[in-house]
């Protein structure tokens, strides 16, 4: 059973930075593509960034240039560095294990419990 545990959420002011981490256990992390999703109150869950097994990345337009996804296979970990945070980044952030290429990401039904990010002045 693949398990994912996110951490690193919290409160931030606009313009500040946060770094989220996700550790994966129980699966072959190195062959998975990994995605970070977020779900704001009253909105659908959306993919904000993904990274392929070889390390190719893709971002939603809303976070491009501000967020950076990376992975560390030796630690079975994927990260999301978020800078220049905006109030509209407020959401529960989830990591996901999936597959795909740089253009397309397909999630598998492996999700963490999420970590809350709140951005307000």
Short mmCIF file of N, CA and C in Angstrom, two decimals:
data_model
loop_
_atom_site.label_atom_id
_atom_site.label_comp_id
_atom_site.label_asym_id
_atom_site.label_seq_id
_atom_site.Cartn_x
_atom_site.Cartn_y
_atom_site.Cartn_z
N UNK A 1 0.84 -1.18 0.00
CA UNK A 1 0.00 0.00 0.00
C UNK A 1 0.89 1.25 0.00
N UNK A 2 0.66 2.12 -0.98
CA UNK A 2 1.43 3.36 -1.07
C UNK A 2 0.84 4.37 -0.09
N UNK A 3 1.71 4.97 0.70
CA UNK A 3 1.27 6.00 1.65
C UNK A 3 2.06 7.28 1.40
N UNK A 4 1.37 8.40 1.49
CA UNK A 4 1.99 9.70 1.28
C UNK A 4 1.69 10.59 2.48
N UNK A 5 2.70 11.28 2.96
CA UNK A 5 2.53 12.16 4.11
C UNK A 5 3.10 13.53 3.77
N UNK A 6 2.22 14.54 3.76
CA UNK A 6 2.64 15.90 3.47
C UNK A 6 2.96 16.64 4.76
N UNK A 7 3.83 17.63 4.64
CA UNK A 7 4.16 18.50 5.77
C UNK A 7 4.63 19.84 5.23
N UNK A 8 4.72 20.81 6.13
CA UNK A 8 5.28 22.09 5.75
C UNK A 8 4.29 23.21 5.56
N UNK A 9 3.02 22.90 5.65
CA UNK A 9 2.02 23.96 5.51
C UNK A 9 2.04 24.88 6.71
N UNK A 10 1.29 25.96 6.59
CA UNK A 10 1.20 26.91 7.68
C UNK A 10 0.64 28.22 7.20
N UNK A 11 0.87 29.25 7.98
CA UNK A 11 0.39 30.59 7.63
C UNK A 11 1.54 31.43 7.10
N UNK A 12 1.23 32.27 6.15
CA UNK A 12 2.22 33.16 5.57
C UNK A 12 1.54 34.45 5.16
N UNK A 13 2.33 35.48 5.09
CA UNK A 13 1.83 36.76 4.58
C UNK A 13 2.08 36.82 3.08
N UNK A 14 1.32 37.61 2.37
CA UNK A 14 1.58 37.77 0.93
C UNK A 14 3.03 38.15 0.67
N UNK A 15 3.61 37.50 -0.32
CA UNK A 15 4.99 37.74 -0.67
C UNK A 15 5.99 36.83 0.01
N UNK A 16 5.55 36.11 1.04
CA UNK A 16 6.45 35.21 1.74
C UNK A 16 6.54 33.86 1.03
N UNK A 17 7.35 32.99 1.60
CA UNK A 17 7.60 31.68 1.01
C UNK A 17 7.31 30.56 1.99
N UNK A 18 6.95 29.41 1.46
CA UNK A 18 6.81 28.18 2.23
C UNK A 18 7.32 27.03 1.39
N UNK A 19 7.77 25.97 2.06
CA UNK A 19 8.21 24.78 1.34
C UNK A 19 7.44 23.58 1.88
N UNK A 20 6.76 22.90 1.00
CA UNK A 20 6.02 21.70 1.35
C UNK A 20 6.84 20.47 1.03
N UNK A 21 6.68 19.45 1.84
CA UNK A 21 7.36 18.18 1.62
C UNK A 21 6.33 17.06 1.60
N UNK A 22 6.65 16.01 0.88
CA UNK A 22 5.80 14.81 0.83
C UNK A 22 6.73 13.61 0.80
N UNK A 23 6.55 12.73 1.75
CA UNK A 23 7.34 11.50 1.80
C UNK A 23 6.44 10.32 1.45
N UNK A 24 6.95 9.48 0.58
CA UNK A 24 6.19 8.34 0.06
C UNK A 24 6.78 7.04 0.57
N UNK A 25 5.93 6.14 1.01
CA UNK A 25 6.39 4.83 1.44
C UNK A 25 5.50 3.75 0.83
N UNK A 26 6.04 2.55 0.76
CA UNK A 26 5.25 1.41 0.31
C UNK A 26 5.16 1.22 -1.18
N UNK A 27 5.90 2.01 -1.95
CA UNK A 27 5.85 1.84 -3.40
C UNK A 27 7.21 2.10 -4.03
N UNK A 28 7.24 2.02 -5.33
CA UNK A 28 8.49 2.25 -6.07
C UNK A 28 8.55 3.72 -6.45
N UNK A 29 8.94 4.54 -5.50
CA UNK A 29 8.88 5.99 -5.68
C UNK A 29 9.59 6.42 -6.95
N UNK A 30 10.72 5.83 -7.24
CA UNK A 30 11.55 6.33 -8.33
C UNK A 30 10.88 6.20 -9.70
N UNK A 31 9.87 5.36 -9.82
CA UNK A 31 9.22 5.21 -11.12
C UNK A 31 7.95 6.03 -11.23
N UNK A 32 7.52 6.64 -10.13
CA UNK A 32 6.29 7.43 -10.17
C UNK A 32 6.57 8.83 -10.67
N UNK A 33 5.64 9.37 -11.43
CA UNK A 33 5.53 10.81 -11.54
C UNK A 33 4.82 11.28 -10.28
N UNK A 34 5.09 12.49 -9.86
CA UNK A 34 4.47 13.01 -8.63
C UNK A 34 3.82 14.35 -8.91
N UNK A 35 2.67 14.55 -8.30
CA UNK A 35 1.96 15.80 -8.50
C UNK A 35 1.60 16.46 -7.18
N UNK A 36 1.55 17.76 -7.22
CA UNK A 36 0.99 18.54 -6.11
C UNK A 36 -0.33 19.15 -6.58
N UNK A 37 -1.36 18.89 -5.81
CA UNK A 37 -2.67 19.45 -6.06
C UNK A 37 -3.03 20.39 -4.92
N UNK A 38 -4.02 21.23 -5.15
CA UNK A 38 -4.57 22.03 -4.07
C UNK A 38 -6.08 22.15 -4.23
N UNK A 39 -6.71 22.34 -3.10
CA UNK A 39 -8.16 22.52 -3.11
C UNK A 39 -8.51 23.66 -2.16
N UNK A 40 -9.00 24.72 -2.73
CA UNK A 40 -9.44 25.88 -1.95
C UNK A 40 -10.89 25.68 -1.52
N UNK A 41 -11.31 26.34 -0.47
CA UNK A 41 -12.70 26.19 0.00
C UNK A 41 -13.69 26.47 -1.12
N UNK A 42 -14.61 25.54 -1.32
CA UNK A 42 -15.65 25.72 -2.32
C UNK A 42 -15.21 25.51 -3.75
N UNK A 43 -13.98 25.06 -3.94
CA UNK A 43 -13.47 24.87 -5.30
C UNK A 43 -13.04 23.44 -5.52
N UNK A 44 -12.90 23.08 -6.78
CA UNK A 44 -12.43 21.74 -7.12
C UNK A 44 -10.93 21.63 -6.90
N UNK A 45 -10.50 20.41 -6.67
CA UNK A 45 -9.07 20.16 -6.55
C UNK A 45 -8.41 20.38 -7.90
N UNK A 46 -7.27 21.06 -7.89
CA UNK A 46 -6.57 21.36 -9.13
C UNK A 46 -5.10 20.98 -9.03
N UNK A 47 -4.57 20.55 -10.16
CA UNK A 47 -3.15 20.21 -10.24
C UNK A 47 -2.35 21.50 -10.38
N UNK A 48 -1.38 21.71 -9.50
CA UNK A 48 -0.58 22.93 -9.61
C UNK A 48 0.81 22.66 -10.17
N UNK A 49 1.34 21.46 -9.98
CA UNK A 49 2.67 21.14 -10.50
C UNK A 49 2.84 19.64 -10.52
N UNK A 50 3.61 19.17 -11.49
CA UNK A 50 3.98 17.77 -11.45
C UNK A 50 5.40 17.59 -11.93
N UNK A 51 5.98 16.47 -11.55
CA UNK A 51 7.36 16.15 -11.93
C UNK A 51 7.37 14.69 -12.37
N UNK A 52 8.01 14.45 -13.50
CA UNK A 52 8.07 13.09 -14.02
C UNK A 52 9.15 12.29 -13.30
N UNK A 53 9.19 10.99 -13.56
CA UNK A 53 10.22 10.16 -12.93
C UNK A 53 11.63 10.64 -13.27
N UNK A 54 11.92 11.01 -14.52
CA UNK A 54 13.25 11.53 -14.83
C UNK A 54 13.49 12.96 -14.36
N UNK A 55 12.44 13.67 -13.93
CA UNK A 55 12.63 15.01 -13.39
C UNK A 55 12.09 16.15 -14.22
N UNK A 56 11.37 15.86 -15.29
CA UNK A 56 10.73 16.93 -16.04
C UNK A 56 9.59 17.53 -15.24
N UNK A 57 9.37 18.83 -15.41
CA UNK A 57 8.36 19.50 -14.60
C UNK A 57 7.36 20.27 -15.44
N UNK A 58 6.21 20.51 -14.85
CA UNK A 58 5.19 21.33 -15.50
C UNK A 58 4.38 22.01 -14.40
N UNK A 59 3.87 23.21 -14.71
CA UNK A 59 3.19 24.02 -13.71
C UNK A 59 1.90 24.60 -14.27
N UNK A 60 0.94 24.78 -13.39
CA UNK A 60 -0.24 25.54 -13.75
C UNK A 60 0.15 26.99 -13.98
N UNK A 61 -0.55 27.65 -14.88
CA UNK A 61 -0.21 29.04 -15.19
C UNK A 61 -0.26 29.92 -13.94
N UNK A 62 -1.15 29.61 -13.02
CA UNK A 62 -1.34 30.45 -11.85
C UNK A 62 -0.15 30.44 -10.90
N UNK A 63 0.72 29.44 -11.02
CA UNK A 63 1.87 29.35 -10.11
C UNK A 63 3.20 29.40 -10.84
N UNK A 64 3.16 29.42 -12.15
CA UNK A 64 4.40 29.41 -12.94
C UNK A 64 5.27 30.61 -12.57
N UNK A 65 6.54 30.34 -12.33
CA UNK A 65 7.47 31.39 -11.95
C UNK A 65 7.52 31.65 -10.46
N UNK A 66 6.57 31.08 -9.70
CA UNK A 66 6.55 31.29 -8.25
C UNK A 66 6.77 29.99 -7.48
N UNK A 67 6.31 28.89 -8.04
CA UNK A 67 6.43 27.59 -7.38
C UNK A 67 7.47 26.73 -8.10
N UNK A 68 8.18 25.91 -7.35
CA UNK A 68 9.15 24.98 -7.90
C UNK A 68 8.94 23.61 -7.29
N UNK A 69 8.74 22.61 -8.14
CA UNK A 69 8.61 21.24 -7.68
C UNK A 69 9.92 20.52 -7.89
N UNK A 70 10.29 19.67 -6.95
CA UNK A 70 11.52 18.90 -7.07
C UNK A 70 11.32 17.57 -6.37
N UNK A 71 12.23 16.66 -6.63
CA UNK A 71 12.14 15.35 -5.99
C UNK A 71 13.52 14.90 -5.55
N UNK A 72 13.54 14.06 -4.53
CA UNK A 72 14.78 13.51 -4.01
C UNK A 72 14.55 12.02 -3.83
N UNK A 73 14.93 11.26 -4.83
CA UNK A 73 14.61 9.83 -4.84
C UNK A 73 15.24 9.09 -3.66
N UNK A 74 16.41 9.53 -3.22
CA UNK A 74 17.08 8.86 -2.10
C UNK A 74 16.26 8.94 -0.82
N UNK A 75 15.38 9.93 -0.74
CA UNK A 75 14.55 10.11 0.45
C UNK A 75 13.08 9.83 0.18
N UNK A 76 12.78 9.34 -1.03
CA UNK A 76 11.37 9.10 -1.40
C UNK A 76 10.53 10.35 -1.15
N UNK A 77 11.06 11.49 -1.53
CA UNK A 77 10.41 12.74 -1.20
C UNK A 77 10.22 13.62 -2.42
N UNK A 78 9.15 14.37 -2.39
CA UNK A 78 8.88 15.39 -3.39
C UNK A 78 8.58 16.69 -2.64
N UNK A 79 9.00 17.79 -3.20
CA UNK A 79 8.89 19.08 -2.54
C UNK A 79 8.15 20.08 -3.43
N UNK A 80 7.57 21.06 -2.78
CA UNK A 80 6.99 22.18 -3.50
C UNK A 80 7.43 23.46 -2.79
N UNK A 81 8.33 24.17 -3.43
CA UNK A 81 8.78 25.45 -2.91
C UNK A 81 7.89 26.54 -3.47
N UNK A 82 7.28 27.29 -2.58
CA UNK A 82 6.31 28.31 -2.98
C UNK A 82 6.84 29.67 -2.55
N UNK A 83 6.98 30.55 -3.50
CA UNK A 83 7.46 31.89 -3.19
C UNK A 83 6.45 32.92 -3.68
N UNK A 84 6.62 34.15 -3.22
CA UNK A 84 5.71 35.23 -3.60
C UNK A 84 4.26 34.79 -3.43
N UNK A 85 3.98 34.25 -2.28
CA UNK A 85 2.65 33.71 -2.03
C UNK A 85 1.59 34.79 -2.10
N UNK A 86 0.41 34.39 -2.57
CA UNK A 86 -0.72 35.29 -2.72
C UNK A 86 -1.91 34.73 -1.94
N UNK A 87 -2.84 35.57 -1.54
CA UNK A 87 -4.01 35.05 -0.82
C UNK A 87 -4.74 33.95 -1.59
N UNK A 88 -4.72 34.03 -2.90
CA UNK A 88 -5.41 33.00 -3.70
C UNK A 88 -4.69 31.66 -3.69
N UNK A 89 -3.50 31.60 -3.09
CA UNK A 89 -2.82 30.32 -2.92
C UNK A 89 -3.33 29.57 -1.69
N UNK A 90 -4.16 30.20 -0.92
CA UNK A 90 -4.72 29.55 0.26
C UNK A 90 -5.52 28.32 -0.14
N UNK A 91 -5.16 27.16 0.43
CA UNK A 91 -5.80 25.90 0.06
C UNK A 91 -5.21 24.78 0.91
N UNK A 92 -5.82 23.62 0.80
CA UNK A 92 -5.21 22.39 1.28
C UNK A 92 -4.40 21.82 0.13
N UNK A 93 -3.15 21.52 0.39
CA UNK A 93 -2.26 21.02 -0.63
C UNK A 93 -2.05 19.52 -0.42
N UNK A 94 -2.19 18.77 -1.51
CA UNK A 94 -2.07 17.32 -1.49
C UNK A 94 -0.99 16.87 -2.46
N UNK A 95 -0.23 15.89 -2.07
CA UNK A 95 0.65 15.27 -3.06
C UNK A 95 0.01 13.97 -3.54
N UNK A 96 0.44 13.56 -4.71
CA UNK A 96 -0.17 12.42 -5.37
C UNK A 96 0.89 11.67 -6.17
N UNK A 97 0.76 10.37 -6.21
CA UNK A 97 1.63 9.55 -7.05
C UNK A 97 0.89 9.18 -8.32
N UNK A 98 1.54 9.30 -9.45
CA UNK A 98 0.88 9.03 -10.71
C UNK A 98 1.86 8.63 -11.79
N UNK A 99 1.48 8.94 -13.02
CA UNK A 99 2.36 8.65 -14.15
C UNK A 99 2.09 9.68 -15.23
N UNK A 100 2.97 9.71 -16.21
CA UNK A 100 2.78 10.66 -17.30
C UNK A 100 4.09 11.20 -17.80
N UNK A 101 3.97 12.22 -18.63
CA UNK A 101 5.15 12.88 -19.18
C UNK A 101 5.10 14.35 -18.77
N UNK A 102 5.97 15.14 -19.36
CA UNK A 102 6.03 16.54 -18.96
C UNK A 102 4.74 17.28 -19.27
N UNK A 103 4.08 16.89 -20.35
CA UNK A 103 2.86 17.59 -20.74
C UNK A 103 1.64 17.13 -19.97
N UNK A 104 1.54 15.84 -19.72
CA UNK A 104 0.32 15.27 -19.15
C UNK A 104 0.64 14.51 -17.87
N UNK A 105 -0.21 14.68 -16.88
CA UNK A 105 -0.05 13.94 -15.63
C UNK A 105 -1.35 13.20 -15.35
N UNK A 106 -1.22 11.94 -14.98
CA UNK A 106 -2.38 11.10 -14.69
C UNK A 106 -2.24 10.60 -13.26
N UNK A 107 -3.17 11.00 -12.42
CA UNK A 107 -3.02 10.60 -11.03
C UNK A 107 -3.55 9.19 -10.79
N UNK A 108 -2.87 8.53 -9.90
CA UNK A 108 -3.36 7.26 -9.38
C UNK A 108 -4.03 7.56 -8.05
N UNK A 109 -4.74 6.61 -7.53
CA UNK A 109 -5.53 6.85 -6.33
C UNK A 109 -4.68 6.72 -5.07
N UNK A 110 -3.55 7.43 -5.08
CA UNK A 110 -2.68 7.48 -3.92
C UNK A 110 -2.55 8.93 -3.50
N UNK A 111 -3.13 9.25 -2.36
CA UNK A 111 -3.16 10.63 -1.87
C UNK A 111 -2.73 10.69 -0.43
N UNK A 112 -2.13 11.83 -0.08
CA UNK A 112 -1.88 12.11 1.31
C UNK A 112 -3.10 12.75 1.93
N UNK A 113 -2.99 13.11 3.20
CA UNK A 113 -4.09 13.76 3.91
C UNK A 113 -4.12 15.26 3.70
N UNK A 114 -3.07 15.78 3.13
CA UNK A 114 -3.04 17.20 2.84
C UNK A 114 -2.39 18.03 3.93
N UNK A 115 -1.94 19.21 3.53
CA UNK A 115 -1.38 20.17 4.48
C UNK A 115 -1.94 21.54 4.13
N UNK A 116 -2.33 22.30 5.14
CA UNK A 116 -3.05 23.55 4.92
C UNK A 116 -2.08 24.71 4.77
N UNK A 117 -2.31 25.49 3.74
CA UNK A 117 -1.56 26.73 3.51
C UNK A 117 -2.54 27.88 3.56
N UNK A 118 -2.24 28.85 4.40
CA UNK A 118 -3.10 30.03 4.53
C UNK A 118 -2.24 31.27 4.29
N UNK A 119 -2.66 32.07 3.34
CA UNK A 119 -1.93 33.29 3.01
C UNK A 119 -2.84 34.48 3.26
N UNK A 120 -2.45 35.30 4.20
CA UNK A 120 -3.25 36.48 4.51
C UNK A 120 -2.36 37.54 5.14
N UNK A 121 -2.79 38.78 4.97
CA UNK A 121 -2.01 39.91 5.51
C UNK A 121 -2.21 40.04 7.02
#
